[in-house]
PDB file of C-alpha atoms and ligand atoms in Angstrom:
ATOM      1  CA  UNK F  10      -6.187  -2.615 -14.183  1.00  0.00           C
ATOM      2  CA  UNK F  11      -5.805  -2.990 -10.474  1.00  0.00           C
ATOM      3  CA  UNK F  12      -2.796  -0.990  -9.519  1.00  0.00           C
ATOM      4  CA  UNK F  13      -1.304  -0.389  -6.063  1.00  0.00           C
ATOM      5  CA  UNK F  14       1.005   2.345  -5.285  1.00  0.00           C
ATOM      6  CA  UNK F  15       2.304   4.192  -2.317  1.00  0.00           C
ATOM      7  CA  UNK F  16       3.156   7.850  -2.090  1.00  0.00           C
ATOM      8  CA  UNK F  17       3.762  10.034   0.900  1.00  0.00           C
ATOM      9  CA  UNK F  18       5.087  13.363   2.173  1.00  0.00           C
ATOM     10  CA  UNK F  19       4.013  16.485   3.981  1.00  0.00           C
ATOM     11  CA  UNK F  20       0.753  18.141   3.390  1.00  0.00           C
ATOM     12  CA  UNK F  21       1.302  21.525   1.553  1.00  0.00           C
ATOM     13  CA  UNK F  22      -1.039  24.445   0.735  1.00  0.00           C
ATOM     14  CA  UNK F  23      -2.785  24.227  -2.658  1.00  0.00           C
ATOM     15  CA  UNK F  24      -4.078  27.134  -4.610  1.00  0.00           C
ATOM     16  CA  UNK F  25      -6.570  27.657  -1.881  1.00  0.00           C
ATOM     17  CA  UNK F  26      -9.631  27.105  -3.904  1.00  0.00           C
ATOM     18  CA  UNK F  27     -10.473  23.691  -2.407  1.00  0.00           C
ATOM     19  CA  UNK F  28     -12.318  24.430   0.765  1.00  0.00           C
ATOM     20  CA  UNK F  29     -13.353  28.021   0.092  1.00  0.00           C
ATOM     21  CA  UNK F  30     -14.612  27.881  -3.478  1.00  0.00           C
ATOM     22  CA  UNK F  31     -15.573  24.291  -3.809  1.00  0.00           C
ATOM     23  CA  UNK F  32     -16.431  23.076  -0.307  1.00  0.00           C
ATOM     24  CA  UNK F  33     -14.029  20.250  -0.972  1.00  0.00           C
ATOM     25  CA  UNK F  34     -11.028  20.472   1.332  1.00  0.00           C
ATOM     26  CA  UNK F  35      -8.280  18.729  -0.508  1.00  0.00           C
ATOM     27  CA  UNK F  36      -4.910  18.014   1.274  1.00  0.00           C
ATOM     28  CA  UNK F  37      -2.437  18.704  -1.394  1.00  0.00           C
ATOM     29  CA  UNK F  38       0.619  16.494  -1.257  1.00  0.00           C
ATOM     30  CA  UNK F  39       4.072  17.912  -1.914  1.00  0.00           C
ATOM     31  CA  UNK F  40       5.114  16.769  -5.362  1.00  0.00           C
ATOM     32  CA  UNK F  41       8.773  16.977  -4.539  1.00  0.00           C
ATOM     33  CA  UNK F  42      10.446  13.675  -5.449  1.00  0.00           C
ATOM     34  CA  UNK F  43       7.503  12.549  -7.454  1.00  0.00           C
ATOM     35  CA  UNK F  44       8.166  14.062 -10.928  1.00  0.00           C
ATOM     36  CA  UNK F  45       8.783  10.740 -12.654  1.00  0.00           C
ATOM     37  CA  UNK F  46       5.715   9.127 -11.024  1.00  0.00           C
ATOM     38  CA  UNK F  47       3.673  12.141 -11.876  1.00  0.00           C
ATOM     39  CA  UNK F  48       4.615  12.220 -15.460  1.00  0.00           C
ATOM     40  CA  UNK F  49       4.135   8.422 -15.926  1.00  0.00           C
ATOM     41  CA  UNK F  50       0.759   8.225 -14.200  1.00  0.00           C
ATOM     42  CA  UNK F  51      -2.220   9.301 -16.278  1.00  0.00           C
ATOM     43  CA  UNK F  52      -4.064  12.217 -14.952  1.00  0.00           C
ATOM     44  CA  UNK F  53      -7.322  11.359 -13.285  1.00  0.00           C
ATOM     45  CA  UNK F  54      -9.256  10.364 -10.217  1.00  0.00           C
ATOM     46  CA  UNK F  55      -7.979   7.624  -7.997  1.00  0.00           C
ATOM     47  CA  UNK F  56      -9.149   6.287  -4.612  1.00  0.00           C
ATOM     48  CA  UNK F  57      -7.573   4.467  -1.685  1.00  0.00           C
ATOM     49  CA  UNK F  58      -6.535   4.915   1.969  1.00  0.00           C
ATOM     50  CA  UNK F  59      -4.796   7.874   3.679  1.00  0.00           C
ATOM     51  CA  UNK F  60      -2.719   7.631   6.866  1.00  0.00           C
ATOM     52  CA  UNK F  61      -2.050  10.789   8.839  1.00  0.00           C
ATOM     53  CA  UNK F  62       0.685  10.583  11.384  1.00  0.00           C
ATOM     54  CA  UNK F  63      -1.277  11.780  14.371  1.00  0.00           C
ATOM     55  CA  UNK F  64      -4.886  11.091  13.392  1.00  0.00           C
ATOM     56  CA  UNK F  65      -5.172   7.612  11.944  1.00  0.00           C
ATOM     57  CA  UNK F  66      -6.375   6.020   8.666  1.00  0.00           C
ATOM     58  CA  UNK F  67      -9.231   7.447   6.391  1.00  0.00           C
ATOM     59  CA  UNK F  68     -10.800   6.736   3.120  1.00  0.00           C
ATOM     60  CA  UNK F  69      -9.715   9.107   0.343  1.00  0.00           C
ATOM     61  CA  UNK F  70     -10.446  10.070  -3.238  1.00  0.00           C
ATOM     62  CA  UNK F  71      -7.922  12.133  -5.197  1.00  0.00           C
ATOM     63  CA  UNK F  72      -7.268  13.906  -8.291  1.00  0.00           C
ATOM     64  CA  UNK F  73      -3.840  13.843 -10.054  1.00  0.00           C
ATOM     65  CA  UNK F  74      -3.485  16.278 -12.847  1.00  0.00           C
ATOM     66  CA  UNK F  75      -3.801  19.746 -14.234  1.00  0.00           C
ATOM     67  CA  UNK F  76      -7.288  20.674 -13.070  1.00  0.00           C
ATOM     68  CA  UNK F  77      -8.420  21.738 -16.590  1.00  0.00           C
ATOM     69  CA  UNK F  78     -11.263  23.750 -15.121  1.00  0.00           C
ATOM     70  CA  UNK F  79      -8.801  25.977 -13.373  1.00  0.00           C
ATOM     71  CA  UNK F  80      -6.076  25.866 -16.149  1.00  0.00           C
ATOM     72  CA  UNK F  81      -3.276  25.064 -13.651  1.00  0.00           C
ATOM     73  CA  UNK F  82       0.262  25.087 -15.117  1.00  0.00           C
ATOM     74  CA  UNK F  83       1.458  22.491 -12.611  1.00  0.00           C
ATOM     75  CA  UNK F  84       0.367  18.936 -12.133  1.00  0.00           C
ATOM     76  CA  UNK F  85      -0.861  18.322  -8.560  1.00  0.00           C
ATOM     77  CA  UNK F  86      -1.635  15.507  -6.198  1.00  0.00           C
ATOM     78  CA  UNK F  87      -4.811  16.401  -4.340  1.00  0.00           C
ATOM     79  CA  UNK F  88      -6.250  13.747  -1.953  1.00  0.00           C
ATOM     80  CA  UNK F  89      -9.631  14.577  -0.281  1.00  0.00           C
ATOM     81  CA  UNK F  90      -9.681  12.740   3.041  1.00  0.00           C
ATOM     82  CA  UNK F  91     -13.245  11.652   3.640  1.00  0.00           C
ATOM     83  CA  UNK F  92     -13.571  12.754   7.187  1.00  0.00           C
ATOM     84  CA  UNK F  93     -14.647  15.831   9.111  1.00  0.00           C
ATOM     85  CA  UNK F  94     -11.558  17.322  10.680  1.00  0.00           C
ATOM     86  CA  UNK F  95     -11.785  20.115  13.265  1.00  0.00           C
ATOM     87  CA  UNK F  96      -8.544  21.787  12.079  1.00  0.00           C
ATOM     88  CA  UNK F  97      -6.052  21.965   9.281  1.00  0.00           C
ATOM     89  CA  UNK F  98      -3.095  19.703   9.086  1.00  0.00           C
ATOM     90  CA  UNK F  99      -0.574  21.448   6.938  1.00  0.00           C
ATOM     91  CA  UNK F 100       2.949  20.084   7.391  1.00  0.00           C
ATOM     92  CA  UNK F 101       1.753  16.748   8.723  1.00  0.00           C
ATOM     93  CA  UNK F 102       3.099  13.613   7.206  1.00  0.00           C
ATOM     94  CA  UNK F 103       0.562  11.922   4.946  1.00  0.00           C
ATOM     95  CA  UNK F 104       0.920   8.514   3.363  1.00  0.00           C
ATOM     96  CA  UNK F 105      -1.357   7.196   0.667  1.00  0.00           C
ATOM     97  CA  UNK F 106      -2.075   3.702  -0.667  1.00  0.00           C
ATOM     98  CA  UNK F 107      -3.742   4.050  -3.949  1.00  0.00           C
ATOM     99  CA  UNK F 108      -5.848   1.043  -4.942  1.00  0.00           C
ATOM    100  CA  UNK F 109      -8.120   2.076  -7.819  1.00  0.00           C
ATOM    101  CA  UNK F 110      -8.894   4.411 -10.711  1.00  0.00           C
ATOM    102  CA  UNK F 111     -12.247   6.072 -11.285  1.00  0.00           C
ATOM    103  CA  UNK F 112     -11.994   8.321 -14.317  1.00  0.00           C
ATOM    104  CA  UNK F 113      -9.926  10.561 -16.522  1.00  0.00           C
ATOM    105  CA  UNK F 114      -9.529  14.224 -15.546  1.00  0.00           C
ATOM    106  CA  UNK F 115     -12.187  16.399 -17.366  1.00  0.00           C
ATOM    107  CA  UNK F 116     -13.187  19.978 -17.945  1.00  0.00           C
ATOM    108  CA  UNK F 117     -16.643  21.206 -17.006  1.00  0.00           C
ATOM    109  CA  UNK F 118     -18.917  23.971 -18.277  1.00  0.00           C
ATOM    110  CA  UNK F 119     -19.766  25.213 -14.822  1.00  0.00           C
ATOM    111  CA  UNK F 120     -18.247  25.058 -11.311  1.00  0.00           C
ATOM    112  CA  UNK F 121     -21.572  23.450 -10.220  1.00  0.00           C
ATOM    113  CA  UNK F 122     -21.032  20.528 -12.577  1.00  0.00           C
ATOM    114  CA  UNK F 123     -17.429  20.034 -11.500  1.00  0.00           C
ATOM    115  CA  UNK F 124     -18.599  19.964  -7.808  1.00  0.00           C
ATOM    116  CA  UNK F 125     -21.310  17.488  -8.600  1.00  0.00           C
ATOM    117  CA  UNK F 126     -18.877  15.196 -10.431  1.00  0.00           C
ATOM    118  CA  UNK F 127     -16.475  15.325  -7.584  1.00  0.00           C
ATOM    119  CA  UNK F 128     -19.232  14.264  -5.165  1.00  0.00           C
ATOM    120  CA  UNK F 129     -20.084  11.390  -7.461  1.00  0.00           C
ATOM    121  CA  UNK F 130     -16.381  10.340  -7.345  1.00  0.00           C
ATOM    122  CA  UNK F 131     -16.566  10.471  -3.558  1.00  0.00           C
ATOM    123  CA  UNK F 132     -19.597   8.186  -3.431  1.00  0.00           C
ATOM    124  CA  UNK F 133     -17.902   5.706  -5.795  1.00  0.00           C
ATOM    125  CA  UNK F 134     -14.747   5.704  -3.687  1.00  0.00           C
ATOM    126  CA  UNK F 135     -16.754   5.324  -0.362  1.00  0.00           C
ATOM    127  CA  UNK F 136     -18.712   2.292  -1.655  1.00  0.00           C
ATOM    128  CA  UNK F 137     -15.614   0.717  -3.417  1.00  0.00           C
ATOM    129  CA  UNK F 138     -13.469   0.981  -0.294  1.00  0.00           C
ATOM    130  CA  UNK F 139     -15.993  -1.141   1.655  1.00  0.00           C
ATOM    131  CA  UNK F 140     -15.482  -4.107  -0.661  1.00  0.00           C
ATOM    132  CA  UNK F 141     -13.108  -6.736   0.661  1.00  0.00           C
ATOM    133  CA  UNK F 142     -10.991  -6.244  -2.492  1.00  0.00           C
ATOM    134  CA  UNK F 143     -10.154  -2.753  -1.469  1.00  0.00           C
ATOM    135  CA  UNK F 144     -10.905  -2.617   2.323  1.00  0.00           C
ATOM    136  CA  UNK F 145      -8.113  -5.048   3.190  1.00  0.00           C
ATOM    137  CA  UNK F 146      -5.562  -2.327   2.238  1.00  0.00           C
ATOM    138  CA  UNK F 147      -6.616  -0.322   5.215  1.00  0.00           C
ATOM    139  CA  UNK F 148      -4.195  -2.533   7.205  1.00  0.00           C
ATOM    140  CA  UNK F 149      -1.257  -1.729   4.959  1.00  0.00           C
ATOM    141  CA  UNK F 150       1.680  -0.924   7.411  1.00  0.00           C
ATOM    142  CA  UNK F 151       2.672   2.013   5.181  1.00  0.00           C
ATOM    143  CA  UNK F 152      -0.351   3.865   6.543  1.00  0.00           C
ATOM    144  CA  UNK F 153       0.749   3.564  10.146  1.00  0.00           C
ATOM    145  CA  UNK F 154       3.344   6.382  10.383  1.00  0.00           C
ATOM    146  CA  UNK F 155       5.537   6.457  13.367  1.00  0.00           C
ATOM    147  CA  UNK F 156       6.596   9.919  14.546  1.00  0.00           C
TER     148      UNK F 156
HETATM  149  N1  LIG D 207     -10.435  19.473 -11.504  1.00  0.00           N
HETATM  150  C1  LIG D 207     -10.715  19.540 -12.724  1.00  0.00           C
HETATM  151  O1  LIG D 207     -10.426  20.569 -13.361  1.00  0.00           O
HETATM  152  N2  LIG D 207     -11.310  18.432 -13.385  1.00  0.00           N
HETATM  153  C2  LIG D 207     -11.618  17.245 -12.840  1.00  0.00           C
HETATM  154  O2  LIG D 207     -12.058  16.309 -13.468  1.00  0.00           O
HETATM  155  C3  LIG D 207     -11.293  17.177 -11.360  1.00  0.00           C
HETATM  156  N3  LIG D 207     -11.670  16.105 -10.661  1.00  0.00           N
HETATM  157  C4  LIG D 207     -11.420  15.974  -9.374  1.00  0.00           C
HETATM  158  C5  LIG D 207     -11.795  14.828  -8.550  1.00  0.00           C
HETATM  159  C6  LIG D 207     -11.583  14.818  -7.209  1.00  0.00           C
HETATM  160  C7  LIG D 207     -11.906  13.536  -6.489  1.00  0.00           C
HETATM  161  C8  LIG D 207     -10.984  15.932  -6.475  1.00  0.00           C
HETATM  162  C9  LIG D 207     -10.742  15.835  -5.053  1.00  0.00           C
HETATM  163  C10 LIG D 207     -10.615  17.036  -7.212  1.00  0.00           C
HETATM  164  C11 LIG D 207     -10.863  17.137  -8.644  1.00  0.00           C
HETATM  165  N4  LIG D 207     -10.477  18.253  -9.397  1.00  0.00           N
HETATM  166  C12 LIG D 207     -10.779  18.320 -10.744  1.00  0.00           C
HETATM  167  C13 LIG D 207      -9.657  19.315  -8.739  1.00  0.00           C
HETATM  168  C14 LIG D 207     -10.375  20.485  -8.204  1.00  0.00           C
HETATM  169  O3  LIG D 207     -10.503  21.363  -9.249  1.00  0.00           O
HETATM  170  C15 LIG D 207      -9.341  21.003  -7.146  1.00  0.00           C
HETATM  171  O4  LIG D 207      -9.483  20.279  -6.033  1.00  0.00           O
HETATM  172  C16 LIG D 207      -9.510  22.475  -6.887  1.00  0.00           C
HETATM  173  O5  LIG D 207      -8.909  23.079  -7.991  1.00  0.00           O
HETATM  174  C17 LIG D 207      -8.950  22.958  -5.585  1.00  0.00           C
HETATM  175  O6  LIG D 207      -7.643  22.985  -5.717  1.00  0.00           O
HETATM  176  P1  LIG D 207      -6.705  23.754  -4.589  1.00  0.00           P
HETATM  177  O7  LIG D 207      -6.818  22.826  -3.335  1.00  0.00           O
HETATM  178  O8  LIG D 207      -5.263  23.597  -5.120  1.00  0.00           O
HETATM  179  O9  LIG D 207      -7.069  25.072  -4.353  1.00  0.00           O
END
């Protein structure tokens, strides 16, 4: 189903595995205020658009869930903004418009296979977000954050 939802908040530090171990710098979103949404939304990989207060609007692919590979005890929201940034943006306000779902969260036998799958997700998201069906949401006013 095509679902459209909006979430936002400050970027917080994750468990620190993202950029270092995986080479996939995810910008964890604070889950404060989202416990109901988090419990109701199936874990999995979603895609959409991300607006950062001082930097603009970018494609993103994200994981919501428990990261079975790492056995987390907390459900997290981890968007990966598909852009090369020169510096971190912890604390910055991040707004997400989620437009589609790719797959359920999974476990993997090796770190390499997890990384390969996440890069597949990225390609799917990048291609899908160029389709008129999804690219139009780039103009969603929720992504333009006034500071
Ligand atoms: N973790 C899993 O255990 N299983 C998955 O299926 C999975 N899919 C992901 C898909 C995408 C698009 C992204 C960005 C992450 C996914 N992850 C998955 C989460 C990574 O394991 C996670 O980003 C990593 O634990 C880094 O977390 P940290 O930033 O909190 O350190």
